[in-house]
Coordinates of C-alpha atoms and ligand atoms in Angstrom, one line a residue:
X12 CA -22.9 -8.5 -17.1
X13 CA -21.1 -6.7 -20.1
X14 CA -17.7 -8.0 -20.3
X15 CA -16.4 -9.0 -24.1
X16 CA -17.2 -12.3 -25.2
X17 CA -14.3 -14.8 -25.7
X18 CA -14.0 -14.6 -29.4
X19 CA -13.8 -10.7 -29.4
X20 CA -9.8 -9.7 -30.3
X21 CA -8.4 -7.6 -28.0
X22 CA -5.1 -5.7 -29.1
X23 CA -2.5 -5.0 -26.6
X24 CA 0.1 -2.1 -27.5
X25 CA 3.7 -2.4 -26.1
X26 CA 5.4 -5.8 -25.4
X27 CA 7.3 -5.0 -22.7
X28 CA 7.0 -5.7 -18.7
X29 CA 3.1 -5.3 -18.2
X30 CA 2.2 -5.6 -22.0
X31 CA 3.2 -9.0 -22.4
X32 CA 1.6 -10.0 -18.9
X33 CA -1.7 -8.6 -19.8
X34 CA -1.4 -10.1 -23.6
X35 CA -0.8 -13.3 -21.5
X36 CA -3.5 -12.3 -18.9
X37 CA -6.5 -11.8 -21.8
X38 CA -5.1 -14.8 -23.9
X39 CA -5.6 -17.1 -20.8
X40 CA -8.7 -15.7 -20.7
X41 CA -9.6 -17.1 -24.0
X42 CA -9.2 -14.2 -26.1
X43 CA -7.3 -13.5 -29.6
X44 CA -4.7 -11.3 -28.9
X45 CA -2.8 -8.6 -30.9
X46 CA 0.3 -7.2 -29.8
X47 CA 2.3 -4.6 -31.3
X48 CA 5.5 -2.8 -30.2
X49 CA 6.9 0.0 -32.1
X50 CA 9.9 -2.8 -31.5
X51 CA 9.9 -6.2 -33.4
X52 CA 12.4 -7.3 -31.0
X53 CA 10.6 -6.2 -28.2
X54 CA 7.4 -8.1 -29.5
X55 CA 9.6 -11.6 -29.7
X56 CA 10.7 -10.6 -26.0
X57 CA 7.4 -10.2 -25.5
X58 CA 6.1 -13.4 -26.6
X59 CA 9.6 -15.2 -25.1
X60 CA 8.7 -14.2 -21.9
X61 CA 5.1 -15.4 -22.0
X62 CA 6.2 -18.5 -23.3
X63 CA 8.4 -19.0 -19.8
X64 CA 5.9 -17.9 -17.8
X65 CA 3.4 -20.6 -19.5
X66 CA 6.2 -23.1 -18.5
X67 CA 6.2 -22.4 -15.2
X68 CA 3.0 -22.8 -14.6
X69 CA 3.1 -26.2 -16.4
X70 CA 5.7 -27.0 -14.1
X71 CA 3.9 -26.8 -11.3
X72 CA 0.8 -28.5 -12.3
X73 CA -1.6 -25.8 -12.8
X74 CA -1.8 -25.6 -16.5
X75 CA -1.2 -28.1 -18.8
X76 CA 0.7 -28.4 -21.6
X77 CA -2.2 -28.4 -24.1
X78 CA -3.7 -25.7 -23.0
X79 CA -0.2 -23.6 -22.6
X80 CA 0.3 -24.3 -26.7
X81 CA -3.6 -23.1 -27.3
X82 CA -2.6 -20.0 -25.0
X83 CA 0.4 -19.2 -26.9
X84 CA -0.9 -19.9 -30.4
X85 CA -3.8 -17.4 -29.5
X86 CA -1.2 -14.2 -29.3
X87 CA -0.3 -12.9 -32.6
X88 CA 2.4 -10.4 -33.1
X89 CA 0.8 -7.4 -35.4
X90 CA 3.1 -5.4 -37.4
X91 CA 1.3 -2.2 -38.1
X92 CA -1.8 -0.2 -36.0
X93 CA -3.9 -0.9 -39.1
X94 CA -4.1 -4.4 -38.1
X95 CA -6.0 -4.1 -34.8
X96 CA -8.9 -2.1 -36.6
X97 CA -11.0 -5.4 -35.9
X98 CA -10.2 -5.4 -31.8
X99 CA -13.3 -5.2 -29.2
X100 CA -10.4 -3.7 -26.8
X101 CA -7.4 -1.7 -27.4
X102 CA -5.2 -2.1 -24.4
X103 CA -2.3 0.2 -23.9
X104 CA 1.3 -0.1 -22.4
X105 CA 3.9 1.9 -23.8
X106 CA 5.9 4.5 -22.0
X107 CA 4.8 6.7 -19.8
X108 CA 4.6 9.7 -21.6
X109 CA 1.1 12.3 -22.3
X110 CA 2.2 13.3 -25.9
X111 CA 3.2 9.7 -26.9
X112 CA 0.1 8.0 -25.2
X113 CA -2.0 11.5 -26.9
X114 CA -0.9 10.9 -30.5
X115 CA -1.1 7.1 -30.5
X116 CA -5.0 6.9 -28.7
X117 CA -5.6 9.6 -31.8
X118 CA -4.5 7.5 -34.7
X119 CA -6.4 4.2 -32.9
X120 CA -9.3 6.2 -32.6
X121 CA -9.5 6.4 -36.1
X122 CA -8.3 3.2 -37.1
X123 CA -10.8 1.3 -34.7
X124 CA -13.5 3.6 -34.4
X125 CA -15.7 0.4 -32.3
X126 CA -12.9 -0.5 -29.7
X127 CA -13.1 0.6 -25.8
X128 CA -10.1 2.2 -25.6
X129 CA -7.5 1.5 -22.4
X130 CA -4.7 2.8 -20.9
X131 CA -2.4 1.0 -18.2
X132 CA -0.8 4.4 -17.3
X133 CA 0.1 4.4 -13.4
X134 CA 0.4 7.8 -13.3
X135 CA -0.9 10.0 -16.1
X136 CA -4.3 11.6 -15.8
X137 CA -6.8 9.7 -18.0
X138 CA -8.9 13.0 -18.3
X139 CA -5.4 14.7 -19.9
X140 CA -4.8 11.5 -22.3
X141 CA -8.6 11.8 -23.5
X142 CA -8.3 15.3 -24.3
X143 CA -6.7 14.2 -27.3
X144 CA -9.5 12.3 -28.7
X145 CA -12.5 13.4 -30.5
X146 CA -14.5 10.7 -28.2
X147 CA -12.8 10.5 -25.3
X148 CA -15.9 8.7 -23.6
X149 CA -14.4 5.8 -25.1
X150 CA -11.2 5.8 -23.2
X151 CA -10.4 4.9 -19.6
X152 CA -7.4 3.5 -17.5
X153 CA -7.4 0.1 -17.1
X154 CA -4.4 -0.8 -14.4
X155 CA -3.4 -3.6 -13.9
X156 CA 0.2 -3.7 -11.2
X157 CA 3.4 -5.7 -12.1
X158 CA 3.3 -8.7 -12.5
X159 CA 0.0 -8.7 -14.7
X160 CA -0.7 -12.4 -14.2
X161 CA -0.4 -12.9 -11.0
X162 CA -1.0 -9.2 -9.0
X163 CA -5.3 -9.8 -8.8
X164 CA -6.1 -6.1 -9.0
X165 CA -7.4 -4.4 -11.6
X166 CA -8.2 -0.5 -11.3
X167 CA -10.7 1.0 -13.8
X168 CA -10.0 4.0 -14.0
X169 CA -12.8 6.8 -15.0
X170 CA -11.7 10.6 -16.7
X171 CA -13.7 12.9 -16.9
X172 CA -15.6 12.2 -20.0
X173 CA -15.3 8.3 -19.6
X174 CA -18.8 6.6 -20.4
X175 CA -19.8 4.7 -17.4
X176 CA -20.7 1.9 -19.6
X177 CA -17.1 1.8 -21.0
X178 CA -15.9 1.7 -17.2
X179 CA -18.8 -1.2 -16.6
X180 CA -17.3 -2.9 -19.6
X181 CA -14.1 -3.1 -18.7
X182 CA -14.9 -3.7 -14.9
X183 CA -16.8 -6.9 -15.8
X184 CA -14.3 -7.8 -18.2
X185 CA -11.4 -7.7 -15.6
X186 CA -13.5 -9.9 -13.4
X187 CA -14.3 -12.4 -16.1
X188 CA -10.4 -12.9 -16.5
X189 CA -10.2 -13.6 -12.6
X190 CA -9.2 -10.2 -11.6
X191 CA -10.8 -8.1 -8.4
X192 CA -11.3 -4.9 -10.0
X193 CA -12.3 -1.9 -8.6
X194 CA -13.5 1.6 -9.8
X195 CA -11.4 4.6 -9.2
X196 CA -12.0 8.4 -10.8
X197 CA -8.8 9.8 -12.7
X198 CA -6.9 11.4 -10.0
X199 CA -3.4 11.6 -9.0
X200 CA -1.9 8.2 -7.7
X201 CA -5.8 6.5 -8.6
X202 CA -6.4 4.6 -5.5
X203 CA -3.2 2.5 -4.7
X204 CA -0.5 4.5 -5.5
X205 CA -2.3 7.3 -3.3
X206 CA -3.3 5.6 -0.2
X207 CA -0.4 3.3 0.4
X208 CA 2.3 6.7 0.3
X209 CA 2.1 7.2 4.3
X210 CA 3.4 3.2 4.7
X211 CA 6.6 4.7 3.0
X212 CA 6.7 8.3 4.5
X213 CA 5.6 7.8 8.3
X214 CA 8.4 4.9 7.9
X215 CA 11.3 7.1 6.7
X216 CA 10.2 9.8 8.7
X217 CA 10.8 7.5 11.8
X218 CA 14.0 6.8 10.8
X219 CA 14.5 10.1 10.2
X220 CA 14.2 10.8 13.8
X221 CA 16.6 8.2 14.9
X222 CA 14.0 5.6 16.7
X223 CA 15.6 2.4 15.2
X224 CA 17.6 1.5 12.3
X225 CA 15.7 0.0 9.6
X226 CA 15.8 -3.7 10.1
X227 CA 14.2 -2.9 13.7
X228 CA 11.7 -0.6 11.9
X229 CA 11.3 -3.5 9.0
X230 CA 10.5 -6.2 12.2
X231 CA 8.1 -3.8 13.2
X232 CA 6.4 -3.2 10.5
X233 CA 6.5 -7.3 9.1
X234 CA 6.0 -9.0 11.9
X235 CA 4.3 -7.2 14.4
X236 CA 2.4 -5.4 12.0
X237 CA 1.4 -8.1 9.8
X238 CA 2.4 -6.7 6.5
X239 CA 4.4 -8.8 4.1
X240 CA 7.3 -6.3 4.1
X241 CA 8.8 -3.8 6.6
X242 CA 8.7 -0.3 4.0
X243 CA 12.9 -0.2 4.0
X244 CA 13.2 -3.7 2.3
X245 CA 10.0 -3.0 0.6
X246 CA 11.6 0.2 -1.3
X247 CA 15.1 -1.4 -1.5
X248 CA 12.8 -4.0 -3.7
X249 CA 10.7 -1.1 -5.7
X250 CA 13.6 0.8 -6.3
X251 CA 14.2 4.4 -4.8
X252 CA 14.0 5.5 -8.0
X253 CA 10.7 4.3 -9.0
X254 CA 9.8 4.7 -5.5
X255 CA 10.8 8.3 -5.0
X256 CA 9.3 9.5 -8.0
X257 CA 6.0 8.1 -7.7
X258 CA 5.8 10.0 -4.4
X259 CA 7.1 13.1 -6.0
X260 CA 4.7 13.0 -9.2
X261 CA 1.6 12.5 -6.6
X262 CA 2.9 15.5 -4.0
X263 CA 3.8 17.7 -7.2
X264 CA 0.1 16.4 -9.0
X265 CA -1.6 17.7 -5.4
X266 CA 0.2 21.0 -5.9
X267 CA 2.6 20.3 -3.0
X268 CA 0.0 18.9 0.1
X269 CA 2.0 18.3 2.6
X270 CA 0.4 14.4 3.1
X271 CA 2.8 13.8 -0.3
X272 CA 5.9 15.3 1.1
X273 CA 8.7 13.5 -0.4
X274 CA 11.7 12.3 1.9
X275 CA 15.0 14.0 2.2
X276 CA 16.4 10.7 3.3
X277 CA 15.0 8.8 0.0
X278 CA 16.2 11.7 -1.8
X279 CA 19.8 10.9 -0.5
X280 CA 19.4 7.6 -1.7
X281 CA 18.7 8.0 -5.3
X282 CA 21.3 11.1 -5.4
X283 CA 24.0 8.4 -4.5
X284 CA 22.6 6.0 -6.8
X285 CA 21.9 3.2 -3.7
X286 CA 18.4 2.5 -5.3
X287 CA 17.9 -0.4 -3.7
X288 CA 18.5 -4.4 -4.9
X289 CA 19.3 -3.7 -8.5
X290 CA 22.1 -1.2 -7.4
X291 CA 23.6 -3.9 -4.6
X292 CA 22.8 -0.6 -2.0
X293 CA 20.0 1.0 -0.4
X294 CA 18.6 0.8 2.9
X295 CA 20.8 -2.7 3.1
X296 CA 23.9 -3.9 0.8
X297 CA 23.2 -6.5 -2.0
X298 CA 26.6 -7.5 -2.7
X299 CA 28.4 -11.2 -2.6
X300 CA 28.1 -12.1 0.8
X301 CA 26.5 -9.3 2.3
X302 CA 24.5 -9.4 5.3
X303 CA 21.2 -8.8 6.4
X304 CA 21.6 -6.7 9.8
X305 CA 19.2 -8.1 12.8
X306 CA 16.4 -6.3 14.0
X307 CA 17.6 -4.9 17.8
X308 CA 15.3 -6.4 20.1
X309 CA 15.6 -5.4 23.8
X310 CA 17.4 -8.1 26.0
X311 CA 15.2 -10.3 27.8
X312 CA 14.2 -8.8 31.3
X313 CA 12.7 -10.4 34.5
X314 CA 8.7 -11.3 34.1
X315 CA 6.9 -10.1 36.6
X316 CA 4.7 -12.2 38.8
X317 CA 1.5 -10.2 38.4
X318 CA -0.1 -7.4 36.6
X319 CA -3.0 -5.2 37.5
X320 CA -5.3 -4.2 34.4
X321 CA -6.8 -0.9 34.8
X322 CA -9.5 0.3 32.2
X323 CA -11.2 -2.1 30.2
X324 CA -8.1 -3.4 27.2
X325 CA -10.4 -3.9 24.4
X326 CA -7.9 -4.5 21.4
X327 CA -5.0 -5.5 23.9
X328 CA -7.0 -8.6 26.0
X329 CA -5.6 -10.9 24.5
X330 CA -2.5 -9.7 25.6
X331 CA -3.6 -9.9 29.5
X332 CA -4.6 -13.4 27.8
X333 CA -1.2 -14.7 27.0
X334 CA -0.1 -12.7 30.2
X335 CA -2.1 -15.4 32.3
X336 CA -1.5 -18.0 29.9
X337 CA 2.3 -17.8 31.1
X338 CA 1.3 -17.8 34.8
X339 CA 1.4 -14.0 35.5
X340 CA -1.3 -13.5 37.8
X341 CA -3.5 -10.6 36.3
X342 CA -5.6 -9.1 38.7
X343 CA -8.4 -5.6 38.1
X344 CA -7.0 -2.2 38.9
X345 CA -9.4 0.4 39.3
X346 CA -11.1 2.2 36.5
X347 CA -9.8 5.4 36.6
X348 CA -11.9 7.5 33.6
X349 CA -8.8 9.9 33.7
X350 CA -6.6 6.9 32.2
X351 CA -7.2 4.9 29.2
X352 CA -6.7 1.2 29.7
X353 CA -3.3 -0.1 30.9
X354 CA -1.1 -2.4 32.4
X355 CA 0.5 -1.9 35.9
X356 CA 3.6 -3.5 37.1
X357 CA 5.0 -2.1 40.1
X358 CA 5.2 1.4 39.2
X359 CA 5.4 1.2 35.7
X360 CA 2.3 1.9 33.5
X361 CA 2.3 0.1 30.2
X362 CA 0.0 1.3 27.6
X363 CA -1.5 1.6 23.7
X364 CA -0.1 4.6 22.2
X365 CA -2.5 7.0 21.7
X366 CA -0.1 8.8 19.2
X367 CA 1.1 11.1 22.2
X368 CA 5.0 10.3 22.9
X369 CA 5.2 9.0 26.0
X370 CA 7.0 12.0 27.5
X371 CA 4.3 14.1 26.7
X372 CA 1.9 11.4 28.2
X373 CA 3.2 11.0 31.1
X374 CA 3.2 15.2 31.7
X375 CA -0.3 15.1 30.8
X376 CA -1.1 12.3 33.1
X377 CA 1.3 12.8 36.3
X378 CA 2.9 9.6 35.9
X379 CA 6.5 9.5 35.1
X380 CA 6.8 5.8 34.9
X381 CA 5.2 5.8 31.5
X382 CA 5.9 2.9 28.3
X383 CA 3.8 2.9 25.2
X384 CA 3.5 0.0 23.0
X385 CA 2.5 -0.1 19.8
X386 CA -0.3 -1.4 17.5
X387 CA 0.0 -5.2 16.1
X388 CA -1.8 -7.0 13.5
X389 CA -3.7 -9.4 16.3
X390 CA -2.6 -9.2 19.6
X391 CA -3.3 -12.5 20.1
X392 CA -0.7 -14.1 17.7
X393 CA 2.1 -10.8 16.9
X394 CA 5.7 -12.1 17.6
X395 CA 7.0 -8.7 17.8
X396 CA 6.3 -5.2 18.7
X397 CA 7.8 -1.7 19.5
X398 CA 7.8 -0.2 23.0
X399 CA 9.1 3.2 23.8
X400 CA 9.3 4.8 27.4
X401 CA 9.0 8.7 28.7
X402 CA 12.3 10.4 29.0
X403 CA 11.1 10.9 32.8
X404 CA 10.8 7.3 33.4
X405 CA 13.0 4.8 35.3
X406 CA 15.4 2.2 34.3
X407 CA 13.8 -0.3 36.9
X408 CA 9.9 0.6 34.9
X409 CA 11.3 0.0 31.8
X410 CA 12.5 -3.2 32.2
X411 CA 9.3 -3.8 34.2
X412 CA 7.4 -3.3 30.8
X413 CA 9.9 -5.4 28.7
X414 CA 9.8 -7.9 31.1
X415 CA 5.5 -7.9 30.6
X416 CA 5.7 -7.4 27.0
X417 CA 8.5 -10.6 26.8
X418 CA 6.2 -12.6 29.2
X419 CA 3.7 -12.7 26.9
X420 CA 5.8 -14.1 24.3
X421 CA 6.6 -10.9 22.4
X422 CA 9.7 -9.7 21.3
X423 CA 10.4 -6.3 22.2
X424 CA 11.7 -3.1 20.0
X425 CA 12.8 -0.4 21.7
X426 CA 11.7 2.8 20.0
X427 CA 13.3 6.2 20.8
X428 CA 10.5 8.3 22.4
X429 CA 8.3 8.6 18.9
X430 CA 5.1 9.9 18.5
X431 CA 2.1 7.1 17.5
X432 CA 5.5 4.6 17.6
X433 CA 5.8 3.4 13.8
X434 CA 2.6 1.1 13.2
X435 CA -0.3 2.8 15.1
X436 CA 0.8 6.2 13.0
X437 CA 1.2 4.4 9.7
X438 CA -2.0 2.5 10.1
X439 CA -4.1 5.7 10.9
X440 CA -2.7 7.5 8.1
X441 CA -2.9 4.8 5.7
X442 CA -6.7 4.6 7.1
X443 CA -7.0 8.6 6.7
X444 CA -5.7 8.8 3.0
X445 CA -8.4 6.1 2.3
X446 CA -11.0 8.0 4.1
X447 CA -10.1 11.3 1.8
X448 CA -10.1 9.2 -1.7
X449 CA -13.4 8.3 -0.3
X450 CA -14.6 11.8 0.8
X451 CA -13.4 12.8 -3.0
X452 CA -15.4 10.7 -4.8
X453 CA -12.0 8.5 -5.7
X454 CA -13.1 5.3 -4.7
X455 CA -15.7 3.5 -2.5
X456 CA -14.5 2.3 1.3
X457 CA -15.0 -1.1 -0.4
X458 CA -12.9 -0.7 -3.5
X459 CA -10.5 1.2 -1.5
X460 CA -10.1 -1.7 1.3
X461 CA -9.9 -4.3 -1.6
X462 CA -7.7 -2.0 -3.8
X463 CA -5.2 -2.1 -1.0
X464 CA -5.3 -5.4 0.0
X465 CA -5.0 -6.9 -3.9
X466 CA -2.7 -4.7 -4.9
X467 CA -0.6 -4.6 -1.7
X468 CA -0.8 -7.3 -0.3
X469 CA -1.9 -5.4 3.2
X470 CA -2.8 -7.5 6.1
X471 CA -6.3 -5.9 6.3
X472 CA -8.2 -3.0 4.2
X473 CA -6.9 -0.2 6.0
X474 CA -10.8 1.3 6.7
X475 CA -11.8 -1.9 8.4
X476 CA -9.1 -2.0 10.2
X477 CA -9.5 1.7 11.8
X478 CA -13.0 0.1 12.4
X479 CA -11.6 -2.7 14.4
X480 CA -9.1 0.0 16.3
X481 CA -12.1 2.1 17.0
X482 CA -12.5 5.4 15.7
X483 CA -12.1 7.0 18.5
X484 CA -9.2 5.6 19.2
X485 CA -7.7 6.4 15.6
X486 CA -9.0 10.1 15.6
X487 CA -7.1 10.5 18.6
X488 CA -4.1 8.9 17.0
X489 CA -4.3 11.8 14.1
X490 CA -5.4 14.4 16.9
X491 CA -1.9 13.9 18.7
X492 CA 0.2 13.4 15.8
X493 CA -1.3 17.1 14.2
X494 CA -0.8 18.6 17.8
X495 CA 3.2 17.1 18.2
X496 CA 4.1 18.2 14.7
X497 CA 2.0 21.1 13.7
X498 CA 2.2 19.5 10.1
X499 CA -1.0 19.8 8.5
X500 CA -0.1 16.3 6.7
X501 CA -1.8 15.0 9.8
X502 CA -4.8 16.6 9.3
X503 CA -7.6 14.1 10.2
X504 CA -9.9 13.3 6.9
X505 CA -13.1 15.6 7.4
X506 CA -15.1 12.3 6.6
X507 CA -13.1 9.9 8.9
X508 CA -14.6 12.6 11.7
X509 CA -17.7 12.5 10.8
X510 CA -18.3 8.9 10.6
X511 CA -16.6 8.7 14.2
X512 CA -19.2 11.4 15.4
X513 CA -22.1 9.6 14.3
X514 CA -21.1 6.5 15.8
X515 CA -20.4 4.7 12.5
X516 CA -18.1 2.4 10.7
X517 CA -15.9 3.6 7.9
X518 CA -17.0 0.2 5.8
X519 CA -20.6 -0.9 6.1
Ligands
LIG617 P1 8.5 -1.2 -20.7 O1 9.5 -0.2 -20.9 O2 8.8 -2.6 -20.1 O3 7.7 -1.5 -22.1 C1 7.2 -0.5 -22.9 C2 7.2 -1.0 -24.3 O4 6.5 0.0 -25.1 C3 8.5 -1.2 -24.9 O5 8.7 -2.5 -25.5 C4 8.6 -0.1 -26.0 O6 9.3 -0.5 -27.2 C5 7.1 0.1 -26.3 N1 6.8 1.4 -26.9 C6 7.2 2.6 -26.4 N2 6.6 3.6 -27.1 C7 5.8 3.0 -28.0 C8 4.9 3.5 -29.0 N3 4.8 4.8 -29.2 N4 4.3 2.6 -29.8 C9 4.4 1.3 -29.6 N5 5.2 0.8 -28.6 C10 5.9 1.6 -27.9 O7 7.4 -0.5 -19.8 P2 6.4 -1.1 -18.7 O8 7.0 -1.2 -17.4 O9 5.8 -2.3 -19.3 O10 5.3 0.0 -18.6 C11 4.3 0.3 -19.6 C12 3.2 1.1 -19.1 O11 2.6 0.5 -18.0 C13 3.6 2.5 -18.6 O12 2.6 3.4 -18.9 C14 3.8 2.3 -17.1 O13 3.6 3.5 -16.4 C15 2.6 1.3 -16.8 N6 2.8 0.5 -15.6 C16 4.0 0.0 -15.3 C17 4.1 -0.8 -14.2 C18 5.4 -1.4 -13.8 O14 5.5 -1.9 -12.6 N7 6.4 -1.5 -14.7 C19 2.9 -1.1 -13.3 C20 1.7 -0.5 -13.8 C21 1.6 0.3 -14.9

């Protein structure tokens, strides 16, 4: 363990959004704490806003006041970089520019030649920053995500010339102050804002297709899925803005790979200036009175009395299990190693997108009467899901399928033919970026998993939960998607392929 003892000052540098968290995330901790703003207002802002924050807590019982007045009295304002030449940790958050962040880690350098020093940079290269320095073994990226005091994870981010006991330093320091941090080497995007870019682009390039409008897509995503936001509200939230040019800076930092292409709809967006909640428009409207529009969900259609299960269902029996929880009588098909696993009703086949549209899977399989459904968080307990059918097949299968899928207490919604529907395609890509920041040497399938859960919020690590898919199964899902596009964004990860060919999870 190596993390800076209590009394040890650490110095925070810019007192605005995430400086003023982390000065109030170290101070909790027990630290002195320095912070200095080129700004004298912005420092009193600073402080303001800690102070409210502090209150809050108090007001809800889980600090008291006491120890809200010792927090507080332990952050001093510091009026000039010459003061923090005593700090164990210099701790940067000022704006987001190389040749500011360059000059200043210069002059601290020299002022406090014994400090680690940190940067919270989201999207600068910590290898460029250091270049600056005479010892840039000293500095590294320590990002934390907005809010500081509440968002648990911490990445540590190594350059190229970062010590690793400086990166060991800082990780056990992170933990000590109640953070989950992980390790991540300086590249574009570090870990989180790399991996998470399909959830936004295989979303808007959905919608860009015409399969739903957004709050369908949203449902989709929330509640079948199991993440805490669909990605339309979630950017409406972010900002298309912020959001937009976060994915630009990582596809322009990876010299335009097509896995980073930025989208023409989100473009629109911010060209109209609808970026989202703080404009009143973006995906939805924000104004007095406004409305949320509903997800469409298909009208209810007849349950059937019984279904034939061909195939062994593996991730989908529980679905057969609220089937014949609701008194459909579910009876073995034959196994027929031509077909993967489905659902017969009548004529209509119902099965787990494979991340073939269904046209093209019913051509391939010489059955018209074809409905894929989509991936859920657990199909035991989802509330919704998306179902699309073959443009060959009938009206009478459809409603066959809806009428299965609503039986077992699913909502239903209807996706235009898509490819890998809208959370089986996000969910392998999501678990494909991850397995290429591991392959690079980004990350560990453990810090990525954690990275994206913590900092998030994701239902599951996206690696584990390829695992729990199956390999196969997601491989496949990639496969299909590369073959229906020809986009090499769909390229499967090199190291996700090989793990599936030796017959081993992603995350021991
Ligand atoms: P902000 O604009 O709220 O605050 C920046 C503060 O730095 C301002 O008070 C400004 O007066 C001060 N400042 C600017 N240049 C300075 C200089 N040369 N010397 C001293 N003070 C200076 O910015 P925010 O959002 O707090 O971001 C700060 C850093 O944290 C950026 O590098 C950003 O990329 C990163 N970051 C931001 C996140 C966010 O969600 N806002 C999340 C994670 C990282």
């Amino acid at each position: 363990m190596t993390s800076l003892i209590r009394s040890e000052i650490v110095a925070v540098i810019g007192a605005g959004a995430m400086g003023s968290g982390i000065a109030h995330v170290a101070a909790r901790a027990g630290h002195p704490v320095l912070l200095f703003d080129m700004n004298a207002e912005a420092i009193e802002r600073g402080i303001g806003s800690i102070g409210r924050d502090l209150d809050f807590l108090v007001s809800k019982g889980k600090l008291d006041a006491g120890e809200r007045d010792a927090v507080l009295a332990r952050i001093v304002p510091a009026t000039a970089l010459e003061g923090l030449a005593d700090s164990a940790l210099i701790i940067e958050a000022i704006v987001e520019n190389l040749d500011v962040k360059q000059t200043l880690f210069a002059q601290l350098e020299r002022i406090a030649p014994d400090a680690i020093l940190a940067s919270n940079t989201s999207s600068l290269s910590i290898t460029a920053i250091g270049a600056a320095l005479d010892a840039p073994e000293r500095l590294a990226g320590l990002h934390f995500f907005n809010p500081a005091p509440r968002m648990r994870l911490v990445e540590i981010v190594s350059g190229l010339a970062t010590s690793r006991s400086v990166a060991e330093t800082l990780y056990d320091t992170a933990a000590a102050w109640g953070k989950d941090p992980v390790h991540a080497r300086s590249t574009p995007g570090f870990i989180v804002n790399r991996v998470a870019r399909p959830f936004y682009a295989e979303g808007l390039k959905v919608l860009g297709e015409g399969a739903a409008s957004p709050a369908s897509l949203d449902a989709v995503m929330r509640d079948g899925a199991g993440f805490p936001m669909g990605p339309f509200e979630l950017t409406d939230l972010i900002g298309h803005d912020v959001n937009y040019a976060v994915t630009r800076s990582v596809f322009d930092a990876y010299h335009a790979d097509d896995r980073f292409i930025p989208s023409l709809i989100q473009q629109e967006l911010v060209l109209a200036g609808r970026l989202g909640r703080k404009s009143g428009q973006g995906f939805y409207c924000y104004g007095e009175g406004a409305e949320r529009p509903l997800p469409d969900y298909a009208p209810a259609a007849p349950a059937p009395r019984s279904v034939t299960v061909c195939g062994a269902p593996g991730l989908f029996a529980p679905l057969v299990a609220r089937l014949e929880a609701a008194g459909v009588s579910v009876s073995a098909g034959e196994d027929d190693p031509c077909c993967p696993p489905c659902l017969q009703v009548g004529s209509a086949r119902l099965a787990l997108t494979d991340g073939r549209s269904a046209t093209r899977r019913s051509v391939d399989e010489g059955h018209d009467d074809l409905v894929l459904f989509d991936l859920v968080k657990d199909f035991a307990t989802a509330e919704t899901i998306a179902a699309a059918r073959s443009d060959r097949a009938s009206e009478a299968a459809w409603q066959a399928a809806l009428g299965t899928l609503q039986a077992a207490g699913l909502r239903v919604v209807p996706l235009d033919d898509v490819a890998g529907l809208l959370a089986m395609r996000t969910v392998a890509m999501l678990a494909n970026e991850g397995a290429d920041a591991v392959l690079y040497d980004v990350a560990t399938p453990r810090d990525v998993d954690l990275a994206m859960q913590r900092g998030t919020n994701y239902p599951k690590g996206p690696l584990a939960w390829a695992d729990e898919i199956g390999l196969e199964c997601v491989a496949a899902v990639l496969e299909n998607l590369y073959a229906h596009y020809g986009e090499t964004r769909y390229r499967t990860s090199p190291w996700l392929q090989r793990r599936r060919l030796a017959g081993q999870p992603l995350v021991a």
